[in-house]
Tab-separated table of C-alpha atoms in Angstrom:
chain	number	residue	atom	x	y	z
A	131	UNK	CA	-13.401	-3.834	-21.610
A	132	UNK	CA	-10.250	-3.252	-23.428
A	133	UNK	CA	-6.977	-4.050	-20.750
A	134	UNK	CA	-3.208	-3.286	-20.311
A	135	UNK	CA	-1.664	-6.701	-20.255
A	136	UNK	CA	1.998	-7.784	-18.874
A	137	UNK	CA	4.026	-11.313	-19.139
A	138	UNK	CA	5.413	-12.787	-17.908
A	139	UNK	CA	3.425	-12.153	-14.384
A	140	UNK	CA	6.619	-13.846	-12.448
A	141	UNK	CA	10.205	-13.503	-13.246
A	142	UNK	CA	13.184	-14.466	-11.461
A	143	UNK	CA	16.960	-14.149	-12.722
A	144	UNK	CA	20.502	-14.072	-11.249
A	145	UNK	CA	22.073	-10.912	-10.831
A	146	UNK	CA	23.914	-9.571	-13.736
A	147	UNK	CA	21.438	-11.153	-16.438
A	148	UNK	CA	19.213	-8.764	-18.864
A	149	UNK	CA	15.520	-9.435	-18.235
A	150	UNK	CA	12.626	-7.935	-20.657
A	151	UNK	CA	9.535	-6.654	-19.503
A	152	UNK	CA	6.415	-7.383	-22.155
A	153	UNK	CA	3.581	-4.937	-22.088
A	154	UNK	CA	0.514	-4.456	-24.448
A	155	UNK	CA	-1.126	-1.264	-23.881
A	156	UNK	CA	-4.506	-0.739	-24.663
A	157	UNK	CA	-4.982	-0.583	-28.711
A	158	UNK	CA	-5.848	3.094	-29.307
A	159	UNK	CA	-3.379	4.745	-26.640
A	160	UNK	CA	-0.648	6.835	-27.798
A	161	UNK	CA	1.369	7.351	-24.166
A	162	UNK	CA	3.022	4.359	-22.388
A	163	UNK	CA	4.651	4.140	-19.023
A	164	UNK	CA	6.879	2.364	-16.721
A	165	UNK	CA	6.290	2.553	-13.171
A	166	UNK	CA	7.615	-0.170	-10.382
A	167	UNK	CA	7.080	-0.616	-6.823
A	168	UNK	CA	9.778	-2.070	-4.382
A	169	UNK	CA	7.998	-4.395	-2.240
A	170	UNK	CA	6.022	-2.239	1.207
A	171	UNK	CA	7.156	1.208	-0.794
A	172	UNK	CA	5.233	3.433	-2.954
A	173	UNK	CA	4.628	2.877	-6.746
A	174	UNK	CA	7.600	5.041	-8.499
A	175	UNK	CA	7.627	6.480	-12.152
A	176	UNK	CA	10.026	5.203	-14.087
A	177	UNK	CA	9.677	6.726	-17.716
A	178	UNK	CA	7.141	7.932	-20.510
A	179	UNK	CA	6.987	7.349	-24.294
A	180	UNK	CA	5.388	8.569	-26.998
A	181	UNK	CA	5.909	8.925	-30.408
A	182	UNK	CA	8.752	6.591	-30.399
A	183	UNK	CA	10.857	8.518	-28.385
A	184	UNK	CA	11.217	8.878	-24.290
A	185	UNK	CA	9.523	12.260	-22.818
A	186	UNK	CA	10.650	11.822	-19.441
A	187	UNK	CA	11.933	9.627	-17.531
A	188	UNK	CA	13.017	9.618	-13.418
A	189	UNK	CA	15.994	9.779	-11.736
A	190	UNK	CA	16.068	5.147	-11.514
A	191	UNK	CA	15.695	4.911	-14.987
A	192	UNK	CA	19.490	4.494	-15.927
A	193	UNK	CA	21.571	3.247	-18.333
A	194	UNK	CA	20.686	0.272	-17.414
A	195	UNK	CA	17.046	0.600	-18.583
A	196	UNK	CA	15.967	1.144	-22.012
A	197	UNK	CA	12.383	1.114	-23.410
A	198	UNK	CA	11.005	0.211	-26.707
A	199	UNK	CA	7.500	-0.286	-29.049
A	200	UNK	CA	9.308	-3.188	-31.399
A	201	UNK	CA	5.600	-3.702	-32.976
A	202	UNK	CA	3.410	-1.511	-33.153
A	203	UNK	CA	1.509	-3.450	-30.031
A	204	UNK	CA	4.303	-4.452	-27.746
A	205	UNK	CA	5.959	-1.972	-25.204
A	206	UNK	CA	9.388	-3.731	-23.885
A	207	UNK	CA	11.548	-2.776	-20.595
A	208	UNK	CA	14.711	-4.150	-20.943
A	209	UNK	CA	17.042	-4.087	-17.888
A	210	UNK	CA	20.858	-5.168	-19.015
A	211	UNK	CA	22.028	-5.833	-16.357
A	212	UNK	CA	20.379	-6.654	-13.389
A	213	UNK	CA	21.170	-5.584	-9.368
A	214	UNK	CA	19.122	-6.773	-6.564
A	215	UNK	CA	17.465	-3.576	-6.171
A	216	UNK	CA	16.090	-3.904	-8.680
A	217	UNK	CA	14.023	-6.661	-7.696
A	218	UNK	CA	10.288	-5.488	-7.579
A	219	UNK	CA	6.997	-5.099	-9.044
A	220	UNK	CA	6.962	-3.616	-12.370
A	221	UNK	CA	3.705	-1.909	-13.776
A	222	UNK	CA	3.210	-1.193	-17.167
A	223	UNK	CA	0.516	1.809	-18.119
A	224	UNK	CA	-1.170	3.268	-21.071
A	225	UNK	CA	-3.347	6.438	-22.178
A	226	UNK	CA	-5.228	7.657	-24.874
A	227	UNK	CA	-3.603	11.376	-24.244
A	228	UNK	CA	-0.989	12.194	-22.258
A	229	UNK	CA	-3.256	15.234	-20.178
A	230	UNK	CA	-2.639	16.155	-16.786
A	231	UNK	CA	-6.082	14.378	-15.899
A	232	UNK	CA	-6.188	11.857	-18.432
A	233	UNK	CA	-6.695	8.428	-16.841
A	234	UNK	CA	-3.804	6.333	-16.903
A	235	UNK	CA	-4.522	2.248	-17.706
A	236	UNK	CA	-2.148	0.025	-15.852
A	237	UNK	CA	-1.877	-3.793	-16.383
A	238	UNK	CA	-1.500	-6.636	-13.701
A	239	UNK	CA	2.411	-5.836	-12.978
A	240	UNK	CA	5.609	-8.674	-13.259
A	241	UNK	CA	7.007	-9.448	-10.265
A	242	UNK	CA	10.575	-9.468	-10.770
A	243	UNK	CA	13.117	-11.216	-8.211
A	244	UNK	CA	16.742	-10.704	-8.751
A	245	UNK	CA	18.625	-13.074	-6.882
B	79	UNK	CA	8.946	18.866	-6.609
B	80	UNK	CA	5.451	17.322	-6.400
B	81	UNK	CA	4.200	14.879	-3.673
B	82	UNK	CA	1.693	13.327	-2.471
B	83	UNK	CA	0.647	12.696	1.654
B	84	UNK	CA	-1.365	10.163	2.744
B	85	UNK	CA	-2.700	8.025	6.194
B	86	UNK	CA	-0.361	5.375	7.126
B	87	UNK	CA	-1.910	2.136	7.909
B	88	UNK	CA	-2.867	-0.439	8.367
B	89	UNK	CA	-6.603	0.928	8.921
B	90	UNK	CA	-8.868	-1.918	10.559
B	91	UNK	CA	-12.613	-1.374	10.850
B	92	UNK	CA	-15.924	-3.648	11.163
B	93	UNK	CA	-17.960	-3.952	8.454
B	94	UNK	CA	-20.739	-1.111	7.578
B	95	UNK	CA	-18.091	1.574	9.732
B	96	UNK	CA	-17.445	5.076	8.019
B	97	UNK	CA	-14.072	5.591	6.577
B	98	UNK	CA	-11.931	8.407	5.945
B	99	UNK	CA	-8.169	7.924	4.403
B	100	UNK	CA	-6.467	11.539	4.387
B	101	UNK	CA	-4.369	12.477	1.257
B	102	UNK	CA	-2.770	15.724	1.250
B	103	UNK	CA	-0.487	16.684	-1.370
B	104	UNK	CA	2.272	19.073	-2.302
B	105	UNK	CA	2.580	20.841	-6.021
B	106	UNK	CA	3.222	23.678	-8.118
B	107	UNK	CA	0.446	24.723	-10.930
B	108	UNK	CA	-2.774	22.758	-10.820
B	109	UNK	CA	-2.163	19.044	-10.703
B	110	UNK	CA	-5.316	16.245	-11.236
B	111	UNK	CA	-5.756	14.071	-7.959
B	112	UNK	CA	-6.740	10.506	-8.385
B	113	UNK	CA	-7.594	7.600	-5.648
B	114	UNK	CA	-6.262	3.919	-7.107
B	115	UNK	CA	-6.787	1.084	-5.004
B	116	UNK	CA	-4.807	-2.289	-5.279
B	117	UNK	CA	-7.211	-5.829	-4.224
B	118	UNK	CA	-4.817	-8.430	-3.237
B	119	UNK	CA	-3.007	-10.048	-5.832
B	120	UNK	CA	-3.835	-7.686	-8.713
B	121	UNK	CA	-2.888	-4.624	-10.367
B	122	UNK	CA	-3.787	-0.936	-9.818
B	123	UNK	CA	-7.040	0.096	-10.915
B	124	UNK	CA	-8.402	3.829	-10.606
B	125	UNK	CA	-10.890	4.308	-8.653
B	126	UNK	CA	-12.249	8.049	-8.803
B	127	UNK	CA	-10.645	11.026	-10.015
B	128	UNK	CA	-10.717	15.175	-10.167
B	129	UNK	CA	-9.619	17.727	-12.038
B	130	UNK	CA	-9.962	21.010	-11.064
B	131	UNK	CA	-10.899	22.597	-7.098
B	132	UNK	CA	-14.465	21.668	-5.863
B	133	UNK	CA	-14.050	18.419	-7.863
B	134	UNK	CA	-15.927	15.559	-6.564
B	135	UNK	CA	-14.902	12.349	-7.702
B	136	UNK	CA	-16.899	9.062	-6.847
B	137	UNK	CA	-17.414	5.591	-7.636
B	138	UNK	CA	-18.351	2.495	-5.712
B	139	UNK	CA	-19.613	4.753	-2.974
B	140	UNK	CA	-16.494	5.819	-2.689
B	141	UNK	CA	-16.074	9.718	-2.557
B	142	UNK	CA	-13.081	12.486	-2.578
B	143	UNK	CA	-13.627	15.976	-3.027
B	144	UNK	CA	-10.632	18.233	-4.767
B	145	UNK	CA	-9.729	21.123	-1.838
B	146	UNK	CA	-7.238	23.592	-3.121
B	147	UNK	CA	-7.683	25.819	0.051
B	148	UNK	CA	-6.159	22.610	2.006
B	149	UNK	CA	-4.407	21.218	-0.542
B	150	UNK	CA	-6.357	17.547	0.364
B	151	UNK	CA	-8.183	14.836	-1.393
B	152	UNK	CA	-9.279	12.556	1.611
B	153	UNK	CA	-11.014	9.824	0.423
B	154	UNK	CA	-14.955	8.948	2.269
B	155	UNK	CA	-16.812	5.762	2.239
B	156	UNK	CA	-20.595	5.946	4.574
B	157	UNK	CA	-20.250	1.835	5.033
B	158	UNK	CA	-17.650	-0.143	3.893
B	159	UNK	CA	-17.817	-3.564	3.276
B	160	UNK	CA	-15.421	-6.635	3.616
B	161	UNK	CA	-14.850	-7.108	-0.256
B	162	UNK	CA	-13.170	-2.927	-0.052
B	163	UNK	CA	-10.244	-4.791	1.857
B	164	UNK	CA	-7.130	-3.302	-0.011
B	165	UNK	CA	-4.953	-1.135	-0.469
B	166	UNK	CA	-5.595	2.519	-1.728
B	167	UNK	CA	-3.348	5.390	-3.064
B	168	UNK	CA	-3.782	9.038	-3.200
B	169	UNK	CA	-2.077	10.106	-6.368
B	170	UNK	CA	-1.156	13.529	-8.333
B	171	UNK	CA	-0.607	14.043	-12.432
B	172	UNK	CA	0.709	17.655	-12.692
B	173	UNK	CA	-0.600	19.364	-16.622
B	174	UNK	CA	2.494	18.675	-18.607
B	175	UNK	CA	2.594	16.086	-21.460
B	176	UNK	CA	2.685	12.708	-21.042
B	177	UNK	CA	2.695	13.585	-17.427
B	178	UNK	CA	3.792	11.006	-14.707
B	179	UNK	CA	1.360	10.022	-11.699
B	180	UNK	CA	3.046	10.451	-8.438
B	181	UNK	CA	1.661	8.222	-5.919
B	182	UNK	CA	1.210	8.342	-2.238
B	183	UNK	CA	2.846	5.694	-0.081
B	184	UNK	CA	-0.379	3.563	0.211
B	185	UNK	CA	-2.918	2.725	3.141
B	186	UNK	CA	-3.687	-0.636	3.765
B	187	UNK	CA	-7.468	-0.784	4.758
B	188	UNK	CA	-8.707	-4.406	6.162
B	189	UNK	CA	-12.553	-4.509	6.662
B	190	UNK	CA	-13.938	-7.380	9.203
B	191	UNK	CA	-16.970	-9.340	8.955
C-alpha cells in the first residue's frame, strides 16, 4: 500500500540553524500538508499546498517557515532559523483531493529537537 | 473558529471491557469528523471516518456515529484488546479546499492483559 514517507525520522540542531524537513507524499496526490505536534499537545496545522503555491497556512507558520515541491516527488519544510519552540514532532500529509472528507495520508513524523 | 472536544485521559481498562472516548466538536457549515489513532512509536493513521449526520464510520470494530443534533462523534469499541493500546484523536475537516484537519487534544487509552 502506497505510504507518505519522512527523513530524516530524528533531527537535532542548535538554535539559530535552518533545518529541512523531507517528505514524499503519496505518488498521485495533488494536496500536501504540514502539521506538528509539541510534545503532550495536540497535532496543529501548519500549512497546505497545492498547485505550487500555499492555500492556507496557520497562524505558527511564519516567516520563518517556507514550504516547497523542488521535484516533482519531494515536499520540503524549511525552518531558517530555528527557536526552541520549535522543537517537536513534525508530520507531513498528502491527498488525492483536497475535499472536506477526503482522507488525509500522513507519514511517520521527524522528531525535531532544538537545543 | 472550529474545534474539536474530546475525553482526557489516560483511559485504563482490562482487556475484553467496552469503551467509549467522547468527541464533541465545535463548527460552522458541515465539517467531516474523523477518529486517528497513534500506536506507540509511529505515525497517525485514520482509523474511521464520516461525512455527513447519521454517518457511521467503522473499522477494526471500532465504531463512531456522526450526531449533528449533539454535535458528537464518540468513538465505541464492544471488547477491546491489549494490541488497541494508543492514543486516539477526534478530528474535524470543515468543506473548503485543501481543507486543514483540526485535531482534538488526544486520549491516551492503555488496555491490560
Amino acid at each position: 500500500e502506497p505510504e507518505v514517507t519522512q527523513t530524516p525520522s530524528h533531527q537535532v540542531t542548535q538554535m539559530g540553524q535552518e533545518v529541512i524537513l523531507r517528505c514524499v507524499p503519496i505518488s498521485n496526490h495533488l494536496y500536501f500538508y504540514w502539521y506538528r505536534q509539541i510534545l503532550g499537545q495536540k497535532v496543529e496545522f501548519l500549512v497546505s499546498f497545492y498547485n505550487n503555491e500555499i492555500s492556507e497556512k496557520s497562524e505558527i507558520f511564519d516567516d520563518q517557515f517556507s514550504v516547497e515541491r523542488p521535484d516533482g516527488s519531494n515536499f520540503t519544510l524549511k525552518i531558517r532559523s530555528t527557536k526552541l519552540e520549535d522543537s517537536a514532532m513534525y508530520f507531513c500529509a498528502s491527498s488525492e483531493s483536497g475535499a472536506g472528507g477526503e482522507t488525509q495520508y500522513f507519514g511517520p513524523g521527524t522528531r525535531l529537537l532544538v537545543l | 473558529g472550529d474545534s474539536v472536544t474530546q475525553m482526557e485521559g489516560p483511559v485504563t481498562l482490562s482487556e475484553e471491557a467496552c469503551l467509549t472516548i467522547n468527541c464533541t466538536y465545535t463548527a460552522t457549515g458541515y465539517p467531516s469528523l474523523f477518529w486517528y489513532v497513534q500506536y506507540p512509536g509511529e505515525g497517525l493513521q485514520l482509523l474511521l471516518k464520516a461525512t455527513k449526520a447519521d454517518d457511521k464510520g467503522s473499522n477494526k470494530g471500532f465504531e463512531a456515529t456522526y450526531r449533528k443534533e449533539t454535535t458528537s462523534f464518540h468513538l465505541e469499541k464492544g471488547s477491546v484488546q491489549v494490541s488497541d493500546s494508543a492514543v486516539y484523536f477526534c478530528a474535524l475537516s470543515d468543506g473548503s479546499s485543501a481543507s486543514k484537519i483540526i485535531f482534538g487534544s488526544g486520549t491516551r487509552l492503555s488496555i491490560r492483559p
